Amino acid sequence: PPRSTPLYSSAAADVYKRQVLLVPMIDAKQVQFAAAGSSFNVEKVQRIILKKDGKEKRQLGGGDSIGRLTYFPPLSADGESLQYLVIEGLENTLTIRSRYPDHHFLLTHGKGNFKHVPKFLPKGAEVSIISDHDAHEDPKKNGETAAAELNQTLRSKHFLTSALMPAKPKQDANSALQ
């Protein structure tokens, strides 16, 4: 095209000037490929655009009919470990992960995906759930409510589980470790 014809809008060009994180979101079958170190196609990602005044998050691709989480294998490379840590946010996952080198991490990208976690767990998994303490008046909007429901569901399926949240409202999972 002629030089005067823009290939993309100035708004799109602005996105390319910022730092962007793309985090794959996978389904329960794809996690097996990820755990084995095999390649597979990713159909959905969490896009996080870092801005001077904060960040913008958006999920792109794939439908919402299939539960999708992000999976991080154990840092110790112990793929046989049955220890799992379920957590809401990427930032929390990245800061907490080094403290749990033998754990598989399941990142839910928010309270709405806690319900999909059971499909990702092998028999005999030991599961720790760490949620944010949202403290909304409507309990359906709280990460801690979704985490408690997941904890009960997993216990009813005979998983060994625990669920933690920060003591003070409006704190994230990092504070729960304290």
Tab-separated table of N, CA and C in Angstrom:
chain	number	residue	atom	x	y	z
A	1	PRO	N	0.826	-1.193	0.000
A	1	PRO	CA	0.000	0.000	0.000
A	1	PRO	C	0.868	1.255	0.000
A	2	PRO	N	0.316	2.367	-0.444
A	2	PRO	CA	1.069	3.618	-0.420
A	2	PRO	C	1.432	3.981	1.015
A	3	ARG	N	2.519	4.744	1.183
A	3	ARG	CA	3.002	5.103	2.516
A	3	ARG	C	1.971	5.871	3.327
A	4	SER	N	1.086	6.599	2.687
A	4	SER	CA	0.109	7.399	3.419
A	4	SER	C	-1.040	6.568	3.976
A	5	THR	N	-1.154	5.313	3.596
A	5	THR	CA	-2.220	4.456	4.078
A	5	THR	C	-1.762	3.731	5.337
A	6	PRO	N	-2.404	4.007	6.488
A	6	PRO	CA	-1.983	3.323	7.717
A	6	PRO	C	-2.364	1.846	7.666
A	7	LEU	N	-1.464	0.997	8.137
A	7	LEU	CA	-1.752	-0.431	8.188
A	7	LEU	C	-2.580	-0.791	9.404
A	8	TYR	N	-2.552	0.071	10.423
A	8	TYR	CA	-3.350	-0.141	11.621
A	8	TYR	C	-3.619	1.217	12.248
A	9	SER	N	-4.628	1.261	13.096
A	9	SER	CA	-5.024	2.539	13.686
A	9	SER	C	-3.988	3.036	14.690
A	10	SER	N	-4.050	4.313	15.009
A	10	SER	CA	-3.118	4.861	15.995
A	10	SER	C	-3.369	4.241	17.374
A	11	ALA	N	-4.612	3.886	17.674
A	11	ALA	CA	-4.908	3.229	18.949
A	11	ALA	C	-4.220	1.873	19.009
A	12	ALA	N	-4.252	1.139	17.908
A	12	ALA	CA	-3.568	-0.150	17.862
A	12	ALA	C	-2.066	0.048	17.954
A	13	ALA	N	-1.542	1.070	17.325
A	13	ALA	CA	-0.106	1.352	17.394
A	13	ALA	C	0.305	1.660	18.825
A	14	ASP	N	-0.560	2.346	19.583
A	14	ASP	CA	-0.268	2.674	20.970
A	14	ASP	C	-0.119	1.410	21.810
A	15	VAL	N	-0.933	0.380	21.522
A	15	VAL	CA	-0.837	-0.887	22.244
A	15	VAL	C	0.539	-1.503	22.015
A	16	TYR	N	1.063	-1.397	20.812
A	16	TYR	CA	2.356	-1.995	20.500
A	16	TYR	C	3.502	-1.275	21.212
A	17	LYS	N	3.303	-0.068	21.696
A	17	LYS	CA	4.334	0.671	22.418
A	17	LYS	C	4.379	0.275	23.893
A	18	ARG	N	3.329	-0.367	24.394
A	18	ARG	CA	3.266	-0.758	25.800
A	18	ARG	C	3.709	-2.202	25.968
A	19	GLN	N	4.039	-2.549	27.192
A	19	GLN	CA	4.380	-3.933	27.487
A	19	GLN	C	3.098	-4.746	27.613
A	20	VAL	N	3.081	-5.902	26.961
A	20	VAL	CA	1.909	-6.758	26.954
A	20	VAL	C	2.323	-8.166	27.371
A	21	LEU	N	1.561	-8.758	28.268
A	21	LEU	CA	1.756	-10.150	28.650
A	21	LEU	C	0.639	-10.970	28.035
A	22	LEU	N	0.979	-12.076	27.405
A	22	LEU	CA	-0.005	-13.026	26.903
A	22	LEU	C	0.176	-14.308	27.698
A	23	VAL	N	-0.880	-14.719	28.377
A	23	VAL	CA	-0.826	-15.890	29.236
A	23	VAL	C	-1.792	-16.924	28.669
A	24	PRO	N	-1.295	-18.112	28.279
A	24	PRO	CA	-2.195	-19.120	27.704
A	24	PRO	C	-3.194	-19.643	28.724
A	25	MET	N	-4.423	-19.840	28.267
A	25	MET	CA	-5.471	-20.454	29.068
A	25	MET	C	-5.804	-21.782	28.390
A	26	ILE	N	-5.741	-22.871	29.150
A	26	ILE	CA	-5.900	-24.189	28.554
A	26	ILE	C	-7.017	-24.962	29.242
A	27	ASP	N	-7.476	-26.000	28.565
A	27	ASP	CA	-8.525	-26.829	29.146
A	27	ASP	C	-7.892	-28.034	29.854
A	28	ALA	N	-8.714	-28.854	30.451
A	28	ALA	CA	-8.221	-29.971	31.264
A	28	ALA	C	-7.434	-30.986	30.449
A	29	LYS	N	-7.741	-31.166	29.183
A	29	LYS	CA	-6.974	-32.100	28.341
A	29	LYS	C	-5.608	-31.518	27.980
A	30	GLN	N	-5.571	-30.224	27.709
A	30	GLN	CA	-4.313	-29.591	27.325
A	30	GLN	C	-3.317	-29.548	28.474
A	31	VAL	N	-3.789	-29.532	29.716
A	31	VAL	CA	-2.871	-29.481	30.851
A	31	VAL	C	-1.983	-30.728	30.882
A	32	GLN	N	-2.483	-31.842	30.384
A	32	GLN	CA	-1.673	-33.061	30.329
A	32	GLN	C	-0.495	-32.884	29.373
A	33	PHE	N	-0.733	-32.223	28.231
A	33	PHE	CA	0.350	-31.931	27.295
A	33	PHE	C	1.353	-30.972	27.926
A	34	ALA	N	0.833	-29.962	28.621
A	34	ALA	CA	1.705	-28.967	29.269
A	34	ALA	C	2.564	-29.626	30.337
A	35	ALA	N	1.966	-30.502	31.144
A	35	ALA	CA	2.702	-31.169	32.217
A	35	ALA	C	3.797	-32.073	31.659
A	36	ALA	N	3.559	-32.635	30.486
A	36	ALA	CA	4.538	-33.519	29.858
A	36	ALA	C	5.585	-32.755	29.044
A	37	GLY	N	5.398	-31.443	28.921
A	37	GLY	CA	6.336	-30.644	28.134
A	37	GLY	C	6.122	-30.777	26.637
A	38	SER	N	4.954	-31.274	26.243
A	38	SER	CA	4.635	-31.438	24.823
A	38	SER	C	3.997	-30.168	24.281
A	39	SER	N	4.070	-29.992	22.978
A	39	SER	CA	3.455	-28.813	22.370
A	39	SER	C	1.969	-29.078	22.080
A	40	PHE	N	1.208	-27.997	22.032
A	40	PHE	CA	-0.219	-28.062	21.737
A	40	PHE	C	-0.666	-26.675	21.312
A	41	ASN	N	-1.833	-26.576	20.710
A	41	ASN	CA	-2.374	-25.289	20.285
A	41	ASN	C	-3.130	-24.623	21.419
A	42	VAL	N	-2.914	-23.337	21.563
A	42	VAL	CA	-3.624	-22.549	22.570
A	42	VAL	C	-4.707	-21.759	21.842
A	43	GLU	N	-5.937	-21.875	22.310
A	43	GLU	CA	-7.064	-21.223	21.655
A	43	GLU	C	-7.542	-19.977	22.385
A	44	LYS	N	-7.079	-19.799	23.640
A	44	LYS	CA	-7.531	-18.661	24.428
A	44	LYS	C	-6.354	-18.150	25.261
A	45	VAL	N	-6.256	-16.824	25.371
A	45	VAL	CA	-5.206	-16.213	26.177
A	45	VAL	C	-5.785	-15.116	27.054
A	46	GLN	N	-5.101	-14.862	28.146
A	46	GLN	CA	-5.363	-13.678	28.968
A	46	GLN	C	-4.346	-12.648	28.491
A	47	ARG	N	-4.825	-11.501	28.038
A	47	ARG	CA	-3.926	-10.428	27.603
A	47	ARG	C	-3.910	-9.361	28.684
A	48	ILE	N	-2.720	-9.031	29.128
A	48	ILE	CA	-2.562	-7.997	30.143
A	48	ILE	C	-1.675	-6.914	29.544
A	49	ILE	N	-2.239	-5.719	29.389
A	49	ILE	CA	-1.483	-4.581	28.870
A	49	ILE	C	-1.066	-3.738	30.060
A	50	LEU	N	0.232	-3.572	30.228
A	50	LEU	CA	0.750	-2.782	31.338
A	50	LEU	C	0.788	-1.322	30.932
A	51	LYS	N	0.164	-0.475	31.755
A	51	LYS	CA	0.090	0.962	31.489
A	51	LYS	C	0.734	1.711	32.641
A	52	LYS	N	1.028	2.964	32.416
A	52	LYS	CA	1.595	3.786	33.488
A	52	LYS	C	0.620	3.920	34.652
A	53	ASP	N	-0.669	3.923	34.355
A	53	ASP	CA	-1.679	4.112	35.395
A	53	ASP	C	-2.356	2.810	35.822
A	54	GLY	N	-1.743	1.688	35.563
A	54	GLY	CA	-2.328	0.412	35.963
A	54	GLY	C	-2.181	-0.637	34.878
A	55	LYS	N	-3.205	-1.448	34.727
A	55	LYS	CA	-3.180	-2.485	33.704
A	55	LYS	C	-4.585	-2.733	33.182
A	56	GLU	N	-4.634	-3.291	31.986
A	56	GLU	CA	-5.905	-3.650	31.352
A	56	GLU	C	-5.861	-5.139	31.077
A	57	LYS	N	-6.870	-5.873	31.523
A	57	LYS	CA	-6.908	-7.315	31.327
A	57	LYS	C	-8.086	-7.665	30.421
A	58	ARG	N	-7.852	-8.637	29.558
A	58	ARG	CA	-8.921	-9.096	28.683
A	58	ARG	C	-8.614	-10.513	28.230
A	59	GLN	N	-9.658	-11.340	28.163
A	59	GLN	CA	-9.487	-12.685	27.650
A	59	GLN	C	-9.838	-12.673	26.166
A	60	LEU	N	-8.977	-13.282	25.358
A	60	LEU	CA	-9.158	-13.284	23.918
A	60	LEU	C	-9.167	-14.704	23.376
A	61	GLY	N	-10.074	-14.962	22.427
A	61	GLY	CA	-10.133	-16.253	21.751
A	61	GLY	C	-10.929	-17.269	22.525
A	62	GLY	N	-11.270	-18.363	21.846
A	62	GLY	CA	-11.978	-19.462	22.482
A	62	GLY	C	-13.288	-19.043	23.111
A	63	GLY	N	-14.169	-19.977	23.305
A	63	GLY	CA	-15.430	-19.679	23.971
A	63	GLY	C	-15.316	-19.871	25.468
A	64	ASP	N	-16.337	-19.484	26.165
A	64	ASP	CA	-16.342	-19.652	27.610
A	64	ASP	C	-17.040	-20.937	28.037
A	65	SER	N	-17.458	-21.745	27.063
A	65	SER	CA	-18.178	-22.963	27.417
A	65	SER	C	-17.245	-24.027	28.004
A	66	ILE	N	-15.958	-23.944	27.689
A	66	ILE	CA	-14.991	-24.901	28.220
A	66	ILE	C	-14.184	-24.195	29.300
A	67	GLY	N	-14.045	-24.847	30.440
A	67	GLY	CA	-13.254	-24.259	31.510
A	67	GLY	C	-11.799	-24.170	31.121
A	68	ARG	N	-11.238	-22.987	31.245
A	68	ARG	CA	-9.842	-22.789	30.895
A	68	ARG	C	-9.128	-22.086	32.030
A	69	LEU	N	-7.983	-22.644	32.389
A	69	LEU	CA	-7.131	-22.086	33.412
A	69	LEU	C	-5.728	-21.970	32.821
A	70	THR	N	-4.827	-21.350	33.546
A	70	THR	CA	-3.424	-21.349	33.144
A	70	THR	C	-2.702	-22.303	34.079
A	71	TYR	N	-1.821	-23.092	33.504
A	71	TYR	CA	-1.089	-24.114	34.260
A	71	TYR	C	0.396	-23.775	34.287
A	72	PHE	N	0.984	-23.839	35.480
A	72	PHE	CA	2.426	-23.725	35.657
A	72	PHE	C	2.902	-25.014	36.313
A	73	PRO	N	3.833	-25.734	35.683
A	73	PRO	CA	4.341	-26.969	36.294
A	73	PRO	C	5.232	-26.655	37.494
A	74	PRO	N	5.538	-27.657	38.312
A	74	PRO	CA	6.415	-27.428	39.461
A	74	PRO	C	7.794	-26.918	39.029
A	75	LEU	N	8.322	-25.966	39.750
A	75	LEU	CA	9.666	-25.458	39.473
A	75	LEU	C	10.722	-26.540	39.676
A	76	SER	N	10.437	-27.489	40.555
A	76	SER	CA	11.377	-28.578	40.836
A	76	SER	C	11.412	-29.615	39.713
A	77	ALA	N	10.551	-29.468	38.731
A	77	ALA	CA	10.422	-30.415	37.614
A	77	ALA	C	9.895	-31.775	38.072
A	78	ASP	N	9.277	-31.835	39.236
A	78	ASP	CA	8.680	-33.067	39.738
A	78	ASP	C	7.265	-33.196	39.188
A	79	GLY	N	7.147	-33.678	37.964
A	79	GLY	CA	5.847	-33.827	37.322
A	79	GLY	C	4.936	-34.821	38.013
A	80	GLU	N	5.500	-35.687	38.848
A	80	GLU	CA	4.712	-36.695	39.557
A	80	GLU	C	4.101	-36.156	40.850
A	81	SER	N	4.461	-34.950	41.228
A	81	SER	CA	3.935	-34.356	42.459
A	81	SER	C	2.408	-34.284	42.396
A	82	LEU	N	1.797	-34.557	43.521
A	82	LEU	CA	0.336	-34.453	43.625
A	82	LEU	C	-0.080	-33.199	44.380
A	83	GLN	N	0.845	-32.266	44.565
A	83	GLN	CA	0.545	-31.020	45.266
A	83	GLN	C	0.142	-29.951	44.252
A	84	TYR	N	-1.017	-29.345	44.486
A	84	TYR	CA	-1.557	-28.319	43.592
A	84	TYR	C	-1.888	-27.073	44.396
A	85	LEU	N	-1.646	-25.935	43.801
A	85	LEU	CA	-2.028	-24.671	44.402
A	85	LEU	C	-2.917	-23.941	43.398
A	86	VAL	N	-4.109	-23.578	43.841
A	86	VAL	CA	-5.085	-22.879	43.004
A	86	VAL	C	-5.118	-21.433	43.465
A	87	ILE	N	-4.991	-20.519	42.506
A	87	ILE	CA	-4.892	-19.104	42.854
A	87	ILE	C	-5.572	-18.268	41.777
A	88	GLU	N	-6.059	-17.087	42.143
A	88	GLU	CA	-6.813	-16.247	41.203
A	88	GLU	C	-5.954	-15.493	40.198
A	89	GLY	N	-4.921	-14.794	40.641
A	89	GLY	CA	-4.254	-13.835	39.764
A	89	GLY	C	-2.839	-14.193	39.360
A	90	LEU	N	-2.439	-13.708	38.187
A	90	LEU	CA	-1.094	-13.947	37.662
A	90	LEU	C	-0.029	-13.345	38.566
A	91	GLU	N	-0.239	-12.111	39.020
A	91	GLU	CA	0.759	-11.457	39.853
A	91	GLU	C	1.012	-12.264	41.121
A	92	ASN	N	-0.054	-12.752	41.747
A	92	ASN	CA	0.084	-13.582	42.941
A	92	ASN	C	0.830	-14.874	42.629
A	93	THR	N	0.483	-15.492	41.525
A	93	THR	CA	1.133	-16.739	41.128
A	93	THR	C	2.627	-16.542	40.967
A	94	LEU	N	3.013	-15.490	40.274
A	94	LEU	CA	4.436	-15.277	40.001
A	94	LEU	C	5.227	-14.960	41.266
A	95	THR	N	4.620	-14.283	42.226
A	95	THR	CA	5.358	-13.953	43.446
A	95	THR	C	5.367	-15.101	44.450
A	96	ILE	N	4.369	-15.950	44.430
A	96	ILE	CA	4.252	-17.047	45.390
A	96	ILE	C	4.937	-18.324	44.900
A	97	ARG	N	5.041	-18.493	43.606
A	97	ARG	CA	5.479	-19.761	43.009
A	97	ARG	C	6.807	-20.273	43.552
A	98	SER	N	7.768	-19.408	43.770
A	98	SER	CA	9.084	-19.875	44.226
A	98	SER	C	9.033	-20.456	45.643
A	99	ARG	N	8.012	-20.112	46.412
A	99	ARG	CA	7.867	-20.658	47.763
A	99	ARG	C	7.309	-22.077	47.764
A	100	TYR	N	6.779	-22.497	46.625
A	100	TYR	CA	6.151	-23.820	46.495
A	100	TYR	C	6.728	-24.548	45.277
A	101	PRO	N	8.010	-24.898	45.297
A	101	PRO	CA	8.657	-25.443	44.099
A	101	PRO	C	8.128	-26.803	43.637
A	102	ASP	N	7.494	-27.564	44.535
A	102	ASP	CA	6.986	-28.883	44.165
A	102	ASP	C	5.510	-28.873	43.785
A	103	HIS	N	4.886	-27.701	43.748
A	103	HIS	CA	3.455	-27.593	43.452
A	103	HIS	C	3.194	-27.309	41.974
A	104	HIS	N	2.143	-27.924	41.464
A	104	HIS	CA	1.556	-27.523	40.186
A	104	HIS	C	0.690	-26.308	40.517
A	105	PHE	N	0.698	-25.291	39.662
A	105	PHE	CA	-0.127	-24.106	39.891
A	105	PHE	C	-1.249	-24.059	38.867
A	106	LEU	N	-2.461	-23.843	39.339
A	106	LEU	CA	-3.616	-23.618	38.474
A	106	LEU	C	-4.082	-22.189	38.720
A	107	LEU	N	-3.926	-21.361	37.729
A	107	LEU	CA	-4.295	-19.949	37.791
A	107	LEU	C	-5.681	-19.793	37.178
A	108	THR	N	-6.642	-19.286	37.966
A	108	THR	CA	-8.026	-19.228	37.501
A	108	THR	C	-8.393	-17.952	36.751
A	109	HIS	N	-7.598	-16.900	36.862
A	109	HIS	CA	-7.897	-15.609	36.230
A	109	HIS	C	-9.182	-15.002	36.779
A	110	GLY	N	-9.524	-15.321	38.002
A	110	GLY	CA	-10.720	-14.752	38.622
A	110	GLY	C	-11.598	-15.815	39.232
A	111	LYS	N	-12.515	-15.351	40.060
A	111	LYS	CA	-13.371	-16.264	40.826
A	111	LYS	C	-14.277	-17.133	39.967
A	112	GLY	N	-14.641	-16.666	38.782
A	112	GLY	CA	-15.568	-17.413	37.940
A	112	GLY	C	-15.042	-18.748	37.446
A	113	ASN	N	-13.731	-18.923	37.425
A	113	ASN	CA	-13.159	-20.175	36.914
A	113	ASN	C	-12.809	-21.181	38.001
A	114	PHE	N	-13.020	-20.844	39.278
A	114	PHE	CA	-12.780	-21.822	40.344
A	114	PHE	C	-13.585	-23.101	40.103
A	115	LYS	N	-14.777	-22.955	39.555
A	115	LYS	CA	-15.656	-24.117	39.356
A	115	LYS	C	-15.079	-25.143	38.385
A	116	HIS	N	-14.114	-24.748	37.539
A	116	HIS	CA	-13.537	-25.668	36.563
A	116	HIS	C	-12.366	-26.483	37.118
A	117	VAL	N	-11.854	-26.102	38.267
A	117	VAL	CA	-10.648	-26.726	38.823
A	117	VAL	C	-10.755	-28.243	38.966
A	118	PRO	N	-11.866	-28.825	39.461
A	118	PRO	CA	-11.898	-30.281	39.642
A	118	PRO	C	-11.529	-31.080	38.389
A	119	LYS	N	-11.862	-30.575	37.211
A	119	LYS	CA	-11.544	-31.283	35.965
A	119	LYS	C	-10.041	-31.353	35.710
A	120	PHE	N	-9.274	-30.480	36.351
A	120	PHE	CA	-7.836	-30.400	36.122
A	120	PHE	C	-7.016	-31.247	37.092
A	121	LEU	N	-7.655	-31.822	38.096
A	121	LEU	CA	-6.924	-32.493	39.160
A	121	LEU	C	-6.879	-34.003	38.983
A	122	PRO	N	-5.708	-34.596	39.217
A	122	PRO	CA	-5.629	-36.062	39.189
A	122	PRO	C	-6.130	-36.638	40.512
A	123	LYS	N	-6.456	-37.900	40.492
A	123	LYS	CA	-6.880	-38.586	41.705
A	123	LYS	C	-5.749	-38.499	42.729
A	124	GLY	N	-6.109	-38.203	43.974
A	124	GLY	CA	-5.133	-38.136	45.046
A	124	GLY	C	-4.436	-36.793	45.202
A	125	ALA	N	-4.829	-35.809	44.409
A	125	ALA	CA	-4.195	-34.491	44.502
A	125	ALA	C	-4.448	-33.861	45.866
A	126	GLU	N	-3.429	-33.175	46.376
A	126	GLU	CA	-3.543	-32.377	47.595
A	126	GLU	C	-3.614	-30.932	47.137
A	127	VAL	N	-4.698	-30.233	47.502
A	127	VAL	CA	-4.985	-28.932	46.915
A	127	VAL	C	-5.029	-27.834	47.967
A	128	SER	N	-4.259	-26.783	47.713
A	128	SER	CA	-4.336	-25.565	48.518
A	128	SER	C	-4.956	-24.492	47.632
A	129	ILE	N	-5.919	-23.782	48.175
A	129	ILE	CA	-6.615	-22.732	47.429
A	129	ILE	C	-6.329	-21.415	48.135
A	130	ILE	N	-5.863	-20.438	47.391
A	130	ILE	CA	-5.620	-19.119	47.969
A	130	ILE	C	-6.433	-18.112	47.170
A	131	SER	N	-7.327	-17.420	47.847
A	131	SER	CA	-8.175	-16.444	47.164
A	131	SER	C	-7.876	-15.039	47.647
A	132	ASP	N	-8.330	-14.075	46.867
A	132	ASP	CA	-8.320	-12.693	47.311
A	132	ASP	C	-9.436	-12.535	48.350
A	133	HIS	N	-9.379	-11.500	49.148
A	133	HIS	CA	-10.451	-11.179	50.101
A	133	HIS	C	-11.175	-9.953	49.540
A	134	ASP	N	-12.177	-10.205	48.698
A	134	ASP	CA	-12.863	-9.137	47.979
A	134	ASP	C	-13.804	-8.326	48.861
A	135	ALA	N	-14.537	-8.981	49.741
A	135	ALA	CA	-15.447	-8.341	50.702
A	135	ALA	C	-16.552	-7.511	50.052
A	136	HIS	N	-17.104	-8.000	48.931
A	136	HIS	CA	-18.274	-7.348	48.345
A	136	HIS	C	-19.498	-7.684	49.205
A	137	GLU	N	-20.482	-6.817	49.202
A	137	GLU	CA	-21.711	-7.100	49.951
A	137	GLU	C	-22.440	-8.311	49.382
A	138	ASP	N	-22.386	-8.471	48.058
A	138	ASP	CA	-23.009	-9.621	47.402
A	138	ASP	C	-21.997	-10.766	47.408
A	139	PRO	N	-22.251	-11.836	48.175
A	139	PRO	CA	-21.275	-12.923	48.268
A	139	PRO	C	-20.958	-13.587	46.925
A	140	LYS	N	-21.854	-13.475	45.938
A	140	LYS	CA	-21.593	-14.066	44.622
A	140	LYS	C	-20.474	-13.344	43.876
A	141	LYS	N	-20.082	-12.171	44.336
A	141	LYS	CA	-19.016	-11.401	43.701
A	141	LYS	C	-17.667	-11.580	44.401
A	142	ASN	N	-17.616	-12.458	45.382
A	142	ASN	CA	-16.417	-12.618	46.189
A	142	ASN	C	-15.590	-13.829	45.776
A	143	GLY	N	-14.278	-13.608	45.639
A	143	GLY	CA	-13.365	-14.712	45.386
A	143	GLY	C	-13.337	-15.692	46.543
A	144	GLU	N	-13.469	-15.159	47.767
A	144	GLU	CA	-13.424	-16.044	48.930
A	144	GLU	C	-14.627	-16.989	48.958
A	145	THR	N	-15.775	-16.545	48.458
A	145	THR	CA	-16.955	-17.413	48.394
A	145	THR	C	-16.731	-18.526	47.373
A	146	ALA	N	-16.202	-18.165	46.206
A	146	ALA	CA	-15.918	-19.168	45.170
A	146	ALA	C	-14.873	-20.163	45.659
A	147	ALA	N	-13.864	-19.687	46.378
A	147	ALA	CA	-12.831	-20.577	46.911
A	147	ALA	C	-13.409	-21.535	47.955
A	148	ALA	N	-14.286	-21.029	48.809
A	148	ALA	CA	-14.920	-21.875	49.827
A	148	ALA	C	-15.797	-22.939	49.173
A	149	GLU	N	-16.520	-22.564	48.120
A	149	GLU	CA	-17.351	-23.533	47.396
A	149	GLU	C	-16.483	-24.604	46.747
A	150	LEU	N	-15.360	-24.193	46.141
A	150	LEU	CA	-14.445	-25.163	45.542
A	150	LEU	C	-13.886	-26.090	46.623
A	151	ASN	N	-13.515	-25.538	47.751
A	151	ASN	CA	-12.984	-26.335	48.852
A	151	ASN	C	-13.987	-27.413	49.258
A	152	GLN	N	-15.253	-27.042	49.412
A	152	GLN	CA	-16.296	-28.011	49.785
A	152	GLN	C	-16.500	-29.061	48.694
A	153	THR	N	-16.497	-28.620	47.435
A	153	THR	CA	-16.666	-29.559	46.315
A	153	THR	C	-15.534	-30.580	46.304
A	154	LEU	N	-14.312	-30.113	46.478
A	154	LEU	CA	-13.165	-31.027	46.455
A	154	LEU	C	-13.179	-31.982	47.642
A	155	ARG	N	-13.575	-31.491	48.796
A	155	ARG	CA	-13.675	-32.369	49.970
A	155	ARG	C	-14.731	-33.447	49.752
A	156	SER	N	-15.841	-33.074	49.111
A	156	SER	CA	-16.895	-34.065	48.848
A	156	SER	C	-16.423	-35.125	47.858
A	157	LYS	N	-15.386	-34.798	47.084
A	157	LYS	CA	-14.800	-35.761	46.134
A	157	LYS	C	-13.558	-36.428	46.723
A	158	HIS	N	-13.360	-36.263	48.041
A	158	HIS	CA	-12.302	-36.916	48.806
A	158	HIS	C	-10.894	-36.426	48.486
A	159	PHE	N	-10.773	-35.180	48.061
A	159	PHE	CA	-9.460	-34.558	47.922
A	159	PHE	C	-9.076	-33.977	49.278
A	160	LEU	N	-7.783	-33.977	49.575
A	160	LEU	CA	-7.275	-33.297	50.762
A	160	LEU	C	-7.084	-31.843	50.374
A	161	THR	N	-7.813	-30.917	51.023
A	161	THR	CA	-7.801	-29.515	50.604
A	161	THR	C	-7.664	-28.563	51.791
A	162	SER	N	-7.247	-27.356	51.465
A	162	SER	CA	-7.274	-26.245	52.410
A	162	SER	C	-7.530	-24.989	51.595
A	163	ALA	N	-8.152	-24.009	52.211
A	163	ALA	CA	-8.425	-22.739	51.539
A	163	ALA	C	-8.024	-21.597	52.467
A	164	LEU	N	-7.299	-20.640	51.907
A	164	LEU	CA	-6.827	-19.481	52.657
A	164	LEU	C	-7.239	-18.199	51.961
A	165	MET	N	-7.357	-17.140	52.756
A	165	MET	CA	-7.542	-15.793	52.214
A	165	MET	C	-6.926	-14.821	53.205
A	166	PRO	N	-6.614	-13.613	52.772
A	166	PRO	CA	-6.072	-12.628	53.706
A	166	PRO	C	-7.102	-12.288	54.783
A	167	ALA	N	-6.616	-11.927	55.943
A	167	ALA	CA	-7.511	-11.584	57.056
A	167	ALA	C	-8.258	-10.282	56.811
A	168	LYS	N	-7.620	-9.346	56.125
A	168	LYS	CA	-8.230	-8.034	55.922
A	168	LYS	C	-8.860	-7.928	54.538
A	169	PRO	N	-10.050	-7.310	54.446
A	169	PRO	CA	-10.702	-7.110	53.148
A	169	PRO	C	-9.840	-6.284	52.195
A	170	LYS	N	-10.055	-6.527	50.919
A	170	LYS	CA	-9.403	-5.805	49.811
A	170	LYS	C	-7.914	-6.150	49.683
A	171	GLN	N	-7.493	-7.289	50.239
A	171	GLN	CA	-6.121	-7.726	50.060
A	171	GLN	C	-6.095	-8.937	49.140
A	172	ASP	N	-4.941	-9.136	48.489
A	172	ASP	CA	-4.836	-10.238	47.550
A	172	ASP	C	-4.168	-11.446	48.194
A	173	ALA	N	-3.955	-12.471	47.383
A	173	ALA	CA	-3.452	-13.757	47.876
A	173	ALA	C	-2.073	-13.662	48.509
A	174	ASN	N	-1.240	-12.755	48.092
A	174	ASN	CA	0.075	-12.611	48.725
A	174	ASN	C	-0.060	-12.387	50.219
A	175	SER	N	-1.045	-11.627	50.627
A	175	SER	CA	-1.265	-11.340	52.040
A	175	SER	C	-1.746	-12.568	52.808
A	176	ALA	N	-2.375	-13.517	52.118
A	176	ALA	CA	-2.876	-14.717	52.775
A	176	ALA	C	-1.726	-15.548	53.335
A	177	LEU	N	-0.563	-15.492	52.710
A	177	LEU	CA	0.570	-16.261	53.184
A	177	LEU	C	1.106	-15.758	54.514
A	178	GLN	N	0.840	-14.489	54.799
A	178	GLN	CA	1.300	-13.920	56.057
A	178	GLN	C	0.418	-14.407	57.182
